Amino acid sequence: MHKSKWPRVAIIGGSMAGLTTGLILRDLGCTVDINERQTTALKGRGAGIGLNQTTLRYLSENDPNNSGH
């Protein structure tokens, strides 16, 4: 089996920061596991963080459920 030069990475927390970090590391070649302990649907909370169109496009284009990754 071929061993990647990039490590396997565990990210704790599926927040916007955790998901974005996971996508970037995956794009670099890492094997990424994102762990989230929340077992119910997330509810609106926080301080009203907004996303610009570039961020939304990046997340949409890199959705592992829709992009064949």
XYZ file of C-alpha atoms in Angstrom:
69
model
C 0.000 0.000 0.000
C 1.224 3.496 -0.899
C 1.769 5.688 2.152
C 0.825 9.336 1.727
C 3.351 12.021 2.619
C 0.437 13.826 4.294
C -0.822 12.738 7.732
C -4.211 11.521 8.835
C -5.819 14.400 10.738
C -8.617 14.419 13.330
C -10.585 17.626 13.749
C -12.699 17.961 16.861
C -15.751 20.104 16.165
C -17.800 20.474 13.014
C -18.160 24.250 13.171
C -17.514 26.430 10.139
C -13.863 26.603 11.167
C -13.601 22.838 11.618
C -15.320 22.052 8.313
C -13.287 24.600 6.362
C -10.040 23.390 7.909
C -10.979 19.823 7.030
C -11.679 20.728 3.408
C -8.402 22.603 3.033
C -6.391 19.767 4.603
C -8.191 17.228 2.390
C -7.381 19.339 -0.673
C -3.713 19.250 0.356
C -3.783 15.454 0.502
C -4.466 14.643 4.154
C -6.936 12.014 5.243
C -9.356 13.943 7.452
C -11.840 12.815 10.104
C -14.157 15.492 11.493
C -15.789 14.625 14.808
C -18.862 16.419 16.145
C -20.571 15.359 19.349
C -23.881 17.134 18.731
C -26.466 14.390 18.199
C -29.485 16.544 17.402
C -30.124 19.020 14.625
C -28.233 22.252 15.176
C -30.302 25.286 16.103
C -29.704 28.898 15.232
C -27.290 30.340 17.763
C -24.177 32.395 17.917
C -23.510 35.997 17.063
C -24.881 36.086 13.536
C -21.773 35.097 11.631
C -22.243 35.799 7.947
C -20.662 34.077 4.964
C -19.647 35.793 1.787
C -20.341 34.349 -1.668
C -16.765 33.050 -2.088
C -17.018 30.998 1.114
C -20.440 29.633 0.195
C -19.211 28.659 -3.276
C -16.090 26.950 -1.865
C -18.108 24.944 0.643
C -20.683 23.990 -1.979
C -18.078 22.947 -4.551
C -16.180 20.909 -1.947
C -19.139 19.138 -0.340
C -17.932 15.510 0.020
C -21.527 14.318 -0.347
C -21.902 15.903 -3.778
C -18.440 16.068 -5.338
C -17.391 12.423 -5.527
C -14.599 12.737 -2.894
